[in-house]
Short mmCIF file of N, CA and C in Angstrom, two decimals:
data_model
loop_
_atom_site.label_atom_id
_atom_site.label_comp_id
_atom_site.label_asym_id
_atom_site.label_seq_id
_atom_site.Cartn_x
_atom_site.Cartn_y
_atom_site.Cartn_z
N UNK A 6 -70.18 26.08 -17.76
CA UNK A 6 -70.56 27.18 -16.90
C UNK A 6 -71.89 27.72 -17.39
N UNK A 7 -72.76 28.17 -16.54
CA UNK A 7 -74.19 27.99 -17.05
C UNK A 7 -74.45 30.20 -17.28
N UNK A 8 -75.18 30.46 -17.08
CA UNK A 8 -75.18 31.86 -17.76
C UNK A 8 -75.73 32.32 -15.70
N UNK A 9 -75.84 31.68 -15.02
CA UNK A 9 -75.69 31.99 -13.92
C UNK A 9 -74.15 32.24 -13.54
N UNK A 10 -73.38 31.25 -13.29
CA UNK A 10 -72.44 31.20 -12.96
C UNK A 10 -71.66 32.15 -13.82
N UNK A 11 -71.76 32.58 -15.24
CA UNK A 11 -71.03 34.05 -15.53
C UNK A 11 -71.63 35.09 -14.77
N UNK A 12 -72.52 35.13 -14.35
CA UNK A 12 -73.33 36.25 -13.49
C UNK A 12 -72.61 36.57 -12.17
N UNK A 13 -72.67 35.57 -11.81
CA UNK A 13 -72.03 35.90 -10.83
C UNK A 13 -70.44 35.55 -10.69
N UNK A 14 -69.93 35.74 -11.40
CA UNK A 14 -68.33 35.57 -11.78
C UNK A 14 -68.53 37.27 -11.82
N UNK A 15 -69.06 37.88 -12.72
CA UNK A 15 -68.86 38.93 -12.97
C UNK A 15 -69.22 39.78 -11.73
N UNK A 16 -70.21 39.82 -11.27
CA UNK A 16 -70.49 40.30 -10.22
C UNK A 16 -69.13 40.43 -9.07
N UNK A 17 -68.42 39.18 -8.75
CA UNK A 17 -67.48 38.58 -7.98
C UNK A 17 -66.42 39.95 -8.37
N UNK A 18 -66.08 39.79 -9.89
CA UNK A 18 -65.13 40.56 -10.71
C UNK A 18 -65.00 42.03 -10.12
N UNK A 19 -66.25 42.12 -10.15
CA UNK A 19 -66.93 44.06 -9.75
C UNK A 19 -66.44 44.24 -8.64
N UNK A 20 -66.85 43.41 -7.61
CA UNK A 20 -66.75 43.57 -6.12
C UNK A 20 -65.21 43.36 -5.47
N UNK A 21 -64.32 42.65 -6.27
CA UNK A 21 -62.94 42.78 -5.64
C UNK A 21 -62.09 42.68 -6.37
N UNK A 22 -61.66 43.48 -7.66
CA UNK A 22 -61.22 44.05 -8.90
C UNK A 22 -59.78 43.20 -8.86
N UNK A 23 -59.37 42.80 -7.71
CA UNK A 23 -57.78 41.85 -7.13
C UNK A 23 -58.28 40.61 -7.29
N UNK A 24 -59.50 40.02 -7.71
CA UNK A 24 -59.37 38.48 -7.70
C UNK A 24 -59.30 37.71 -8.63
N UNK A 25 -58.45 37.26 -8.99
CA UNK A 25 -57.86 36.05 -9.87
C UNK A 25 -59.31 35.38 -10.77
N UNK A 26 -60.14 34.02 -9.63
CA UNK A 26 -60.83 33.05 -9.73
C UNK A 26 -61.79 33.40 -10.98
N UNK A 27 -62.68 35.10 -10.52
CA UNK A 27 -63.25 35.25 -11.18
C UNK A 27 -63.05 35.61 -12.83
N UNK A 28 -61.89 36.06 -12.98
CA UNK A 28 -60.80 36.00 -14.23
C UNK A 28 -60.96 34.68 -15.13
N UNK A 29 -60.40 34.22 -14.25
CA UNK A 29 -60.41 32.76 -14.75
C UNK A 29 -61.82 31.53 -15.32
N UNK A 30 -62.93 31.92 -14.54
CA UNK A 30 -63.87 31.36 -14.73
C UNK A 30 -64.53 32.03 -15.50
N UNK A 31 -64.60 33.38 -16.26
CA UNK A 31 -65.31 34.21 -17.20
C UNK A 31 -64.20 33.80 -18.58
N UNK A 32 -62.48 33.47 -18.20
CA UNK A 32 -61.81 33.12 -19.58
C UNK A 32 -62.43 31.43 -19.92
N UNK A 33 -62.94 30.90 -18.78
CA UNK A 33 -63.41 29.20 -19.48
C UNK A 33 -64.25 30.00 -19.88
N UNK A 34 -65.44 30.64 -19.56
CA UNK A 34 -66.80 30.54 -19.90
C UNK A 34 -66.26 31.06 -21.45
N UNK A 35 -66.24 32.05 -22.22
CA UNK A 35 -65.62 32.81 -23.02
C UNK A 35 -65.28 31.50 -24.60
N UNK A 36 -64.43 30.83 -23.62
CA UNK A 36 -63.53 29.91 -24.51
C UNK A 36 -64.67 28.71 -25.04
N UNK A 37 -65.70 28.53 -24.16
CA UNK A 37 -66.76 27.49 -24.36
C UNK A 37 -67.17 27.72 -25.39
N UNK A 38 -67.46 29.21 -25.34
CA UNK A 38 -68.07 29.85 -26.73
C UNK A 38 -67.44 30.08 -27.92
N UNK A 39 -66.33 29.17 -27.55
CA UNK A 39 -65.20 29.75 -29.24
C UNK A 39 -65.10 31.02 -29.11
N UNK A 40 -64.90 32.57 -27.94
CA UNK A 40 -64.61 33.43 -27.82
C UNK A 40 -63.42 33.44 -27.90
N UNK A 41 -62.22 33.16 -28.42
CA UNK A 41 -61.11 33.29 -27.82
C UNK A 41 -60.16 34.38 -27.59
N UNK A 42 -60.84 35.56 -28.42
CA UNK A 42 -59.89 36.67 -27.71
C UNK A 42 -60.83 37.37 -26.63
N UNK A 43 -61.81 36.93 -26.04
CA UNK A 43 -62.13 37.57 -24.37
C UNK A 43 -62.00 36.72 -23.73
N UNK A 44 -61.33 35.12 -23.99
CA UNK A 44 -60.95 33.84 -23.58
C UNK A 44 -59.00 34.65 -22.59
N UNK A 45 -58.67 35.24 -23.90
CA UNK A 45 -57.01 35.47 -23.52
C UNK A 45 -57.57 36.57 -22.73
N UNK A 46 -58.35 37.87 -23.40
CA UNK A 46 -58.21 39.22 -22.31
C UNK A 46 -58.82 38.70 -20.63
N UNK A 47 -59.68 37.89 -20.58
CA UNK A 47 -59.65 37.44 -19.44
C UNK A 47 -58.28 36.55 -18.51
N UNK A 48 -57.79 35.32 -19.33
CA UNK A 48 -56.93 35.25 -18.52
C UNK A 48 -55.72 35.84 -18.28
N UNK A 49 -55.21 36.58 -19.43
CA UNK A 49 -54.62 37.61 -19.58
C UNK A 49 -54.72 38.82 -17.73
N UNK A 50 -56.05 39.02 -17.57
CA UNK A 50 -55.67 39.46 -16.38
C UNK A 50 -55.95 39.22 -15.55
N UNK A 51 -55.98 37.40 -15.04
CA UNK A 51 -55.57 36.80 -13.53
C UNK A 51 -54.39 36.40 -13.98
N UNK A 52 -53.63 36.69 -15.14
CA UNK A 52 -52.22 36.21 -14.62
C UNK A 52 -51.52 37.83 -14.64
N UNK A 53 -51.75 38.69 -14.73
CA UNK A 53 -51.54 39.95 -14.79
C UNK A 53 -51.71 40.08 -13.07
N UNK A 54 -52.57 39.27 -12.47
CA UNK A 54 -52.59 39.84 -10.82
C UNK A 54 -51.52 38.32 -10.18
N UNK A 55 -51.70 37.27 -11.01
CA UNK A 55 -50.88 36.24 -10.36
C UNK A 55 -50.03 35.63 -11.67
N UNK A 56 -48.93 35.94 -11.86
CA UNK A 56 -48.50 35.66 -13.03
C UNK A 56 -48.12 33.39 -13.05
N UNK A 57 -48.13 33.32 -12.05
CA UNK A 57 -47.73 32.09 -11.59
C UNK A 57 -49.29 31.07 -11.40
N UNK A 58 -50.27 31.05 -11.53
CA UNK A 58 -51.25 30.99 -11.09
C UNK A 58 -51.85 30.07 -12.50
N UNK A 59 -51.76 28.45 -12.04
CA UNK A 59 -51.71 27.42 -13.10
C UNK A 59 -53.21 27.35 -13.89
N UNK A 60 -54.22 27.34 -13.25
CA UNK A 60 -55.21 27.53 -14.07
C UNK A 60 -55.26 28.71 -15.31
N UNK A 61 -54.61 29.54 -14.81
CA UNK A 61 -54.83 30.71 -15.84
C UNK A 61 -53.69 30.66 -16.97
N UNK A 62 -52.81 30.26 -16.57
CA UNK A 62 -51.85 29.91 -17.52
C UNK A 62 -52.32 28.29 -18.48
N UNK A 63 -53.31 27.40 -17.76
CA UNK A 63 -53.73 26.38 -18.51
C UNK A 63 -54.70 27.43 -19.72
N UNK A 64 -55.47 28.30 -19.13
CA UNK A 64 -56.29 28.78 -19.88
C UNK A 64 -55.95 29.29 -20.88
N UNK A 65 -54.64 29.74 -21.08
CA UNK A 65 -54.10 30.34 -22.06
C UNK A 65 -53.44 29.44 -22.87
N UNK A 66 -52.70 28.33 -22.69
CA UNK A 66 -52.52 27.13 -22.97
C UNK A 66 -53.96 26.86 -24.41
N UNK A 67 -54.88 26.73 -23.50
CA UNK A 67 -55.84 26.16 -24.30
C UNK A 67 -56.89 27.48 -25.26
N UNK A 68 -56.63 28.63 -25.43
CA UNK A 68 -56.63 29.41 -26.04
C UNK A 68 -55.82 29.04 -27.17
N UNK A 69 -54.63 29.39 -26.97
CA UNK A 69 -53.68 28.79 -27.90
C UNK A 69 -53.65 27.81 -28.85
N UNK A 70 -54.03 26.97 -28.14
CA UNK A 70 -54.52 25.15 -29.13
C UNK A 70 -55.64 25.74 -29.27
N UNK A 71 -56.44 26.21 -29.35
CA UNK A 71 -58.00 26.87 -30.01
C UNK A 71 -57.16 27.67 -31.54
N UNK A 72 -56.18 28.54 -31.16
CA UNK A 72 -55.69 29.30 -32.74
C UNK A 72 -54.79 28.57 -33.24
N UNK A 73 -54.23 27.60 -32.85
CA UNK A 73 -53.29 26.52 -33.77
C UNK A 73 -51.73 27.45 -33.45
N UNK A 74 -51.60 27.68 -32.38
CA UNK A 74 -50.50 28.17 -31.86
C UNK A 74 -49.52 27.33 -31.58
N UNK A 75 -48.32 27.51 -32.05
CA UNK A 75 -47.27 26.57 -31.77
C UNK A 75 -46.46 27.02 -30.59
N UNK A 76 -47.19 28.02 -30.19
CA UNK A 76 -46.88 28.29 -28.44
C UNK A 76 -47.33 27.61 -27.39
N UNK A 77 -48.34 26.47 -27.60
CA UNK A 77 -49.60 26.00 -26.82
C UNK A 77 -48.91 25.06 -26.17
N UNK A 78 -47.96 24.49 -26.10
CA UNK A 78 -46.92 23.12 -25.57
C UNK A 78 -46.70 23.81 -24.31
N UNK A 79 -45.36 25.01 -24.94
CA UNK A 79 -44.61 25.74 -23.49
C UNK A 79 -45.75 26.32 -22.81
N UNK A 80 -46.82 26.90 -22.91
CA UNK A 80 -47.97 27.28 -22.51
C UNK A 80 -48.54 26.46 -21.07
N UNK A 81 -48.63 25.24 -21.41
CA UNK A 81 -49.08 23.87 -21.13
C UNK A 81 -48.29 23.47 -20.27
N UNK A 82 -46.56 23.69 -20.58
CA UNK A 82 -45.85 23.12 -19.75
C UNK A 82 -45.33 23.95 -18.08
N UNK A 83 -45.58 25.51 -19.08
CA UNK A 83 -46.04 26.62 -17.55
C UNK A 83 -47.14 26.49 -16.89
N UNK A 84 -47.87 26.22 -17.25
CA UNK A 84 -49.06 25.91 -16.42
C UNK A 84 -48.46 23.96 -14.95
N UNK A 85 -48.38 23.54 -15.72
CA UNK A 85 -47.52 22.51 -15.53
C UNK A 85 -46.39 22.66 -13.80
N UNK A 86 -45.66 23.38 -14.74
CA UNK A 86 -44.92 24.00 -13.39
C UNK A 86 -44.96 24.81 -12.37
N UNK A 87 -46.29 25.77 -12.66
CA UNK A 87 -47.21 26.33 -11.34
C UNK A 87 -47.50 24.99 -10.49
N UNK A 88 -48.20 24.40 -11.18
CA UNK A 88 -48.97 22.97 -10.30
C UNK A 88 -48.50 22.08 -11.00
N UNK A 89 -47.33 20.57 -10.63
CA UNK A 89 -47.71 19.72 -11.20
C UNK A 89 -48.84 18.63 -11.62
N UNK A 90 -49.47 18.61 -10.65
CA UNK A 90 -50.59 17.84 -10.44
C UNK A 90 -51.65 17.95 -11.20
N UNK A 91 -52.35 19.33 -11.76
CA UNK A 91 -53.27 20.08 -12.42
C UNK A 91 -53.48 18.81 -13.92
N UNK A 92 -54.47 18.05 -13.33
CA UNK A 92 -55.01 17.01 -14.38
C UNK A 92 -55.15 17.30 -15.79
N UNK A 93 -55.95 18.37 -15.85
CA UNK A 93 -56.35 19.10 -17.47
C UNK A 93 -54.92 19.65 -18.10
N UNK A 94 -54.33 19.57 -17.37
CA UNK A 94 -52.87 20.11 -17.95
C UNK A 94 -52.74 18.77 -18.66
N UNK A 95 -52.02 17.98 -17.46
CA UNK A 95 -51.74 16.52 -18.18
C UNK A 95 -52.24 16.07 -19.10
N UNK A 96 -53.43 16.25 -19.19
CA UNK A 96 -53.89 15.99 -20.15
C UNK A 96 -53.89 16.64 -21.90
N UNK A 97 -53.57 17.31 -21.52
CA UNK A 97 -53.81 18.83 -22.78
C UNK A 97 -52.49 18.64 -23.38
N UNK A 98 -51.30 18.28 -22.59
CA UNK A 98 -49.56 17.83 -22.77
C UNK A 98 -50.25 16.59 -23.44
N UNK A 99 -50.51 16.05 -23.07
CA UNK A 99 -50.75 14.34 -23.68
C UNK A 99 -51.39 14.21 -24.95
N UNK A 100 -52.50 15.10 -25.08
CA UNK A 100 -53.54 15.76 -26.89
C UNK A 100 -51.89 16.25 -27.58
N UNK A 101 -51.69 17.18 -27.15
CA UNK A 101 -50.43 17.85 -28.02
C UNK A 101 -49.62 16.77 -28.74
N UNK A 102 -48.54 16.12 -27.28
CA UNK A 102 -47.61 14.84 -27.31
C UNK A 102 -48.64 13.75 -28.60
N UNK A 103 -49.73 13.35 -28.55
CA UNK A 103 -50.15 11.98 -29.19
C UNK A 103 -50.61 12.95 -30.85
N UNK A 104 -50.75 14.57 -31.04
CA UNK A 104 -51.49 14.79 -32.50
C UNK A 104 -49.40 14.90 -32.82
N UNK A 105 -48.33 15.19 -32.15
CA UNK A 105 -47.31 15.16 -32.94
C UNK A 105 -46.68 13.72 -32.69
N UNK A 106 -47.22 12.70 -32.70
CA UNK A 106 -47.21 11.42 -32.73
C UNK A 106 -45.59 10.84 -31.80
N UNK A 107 -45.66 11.80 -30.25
CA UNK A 107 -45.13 11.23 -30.06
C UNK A 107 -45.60 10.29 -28.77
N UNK A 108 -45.95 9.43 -28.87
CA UNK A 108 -46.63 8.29 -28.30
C UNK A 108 -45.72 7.84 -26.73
N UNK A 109 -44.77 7.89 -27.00
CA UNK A 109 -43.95 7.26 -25.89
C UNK A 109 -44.03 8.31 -24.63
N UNK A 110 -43.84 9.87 -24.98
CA UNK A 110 -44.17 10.49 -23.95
C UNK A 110 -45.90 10.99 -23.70
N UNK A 111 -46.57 10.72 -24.45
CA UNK A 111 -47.97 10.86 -24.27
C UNK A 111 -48.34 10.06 -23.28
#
């Protein structure tokens, strides 16, 4: 995310205080930076407006595996069950699954 695109995330943020997206795209930007606690207070509140809402729960997911959280699996696997489909999930389950060597479900 380039220092535009936080610009106007934030901007987005200002203008309709109810929207999720921009939440979410200021907790990646955040997390890029090894920010990770304005990584969580951001997604922290698009899931505070959508508690179900798989990107933001990936985001926290991957917060988590940023502090060596042994919460970061179930994290991963809620995100998961908002959307199955959500690729970076799958993927992020699969890093977890292959560093605790279990290979068969990776």
């Amino acid at each position: 995310m380039t220092r535009s695109d936080a610009n106007a995330a934030l901007d987005s943020r200002r203008a309709d205080s109810s929207a999720v997206e921009p939440r979410i795209r200021l907790g990646d930007l955040f997390l890029s930076t090894y920010n990770a606690p304005e990584a969580r207070a951001s997604y922290t509140g698009a899931l505070r407006l959508d508690s179900k809402q798989a990107r933001a729960l990936l985001g926290m997911a991957n917060v988590l595996t940023f502090e060596g959280s042994g919460q970061a699996v179930a994290a991963v696997r809620a995100s998961l069950a908002a959307n199955p489909t959500l690729a970076p999930a799958e993927a992020l389950l699969a890093r977890h699954q292959l560093d605790a060597e279990q290979y068969d479900s990776a």
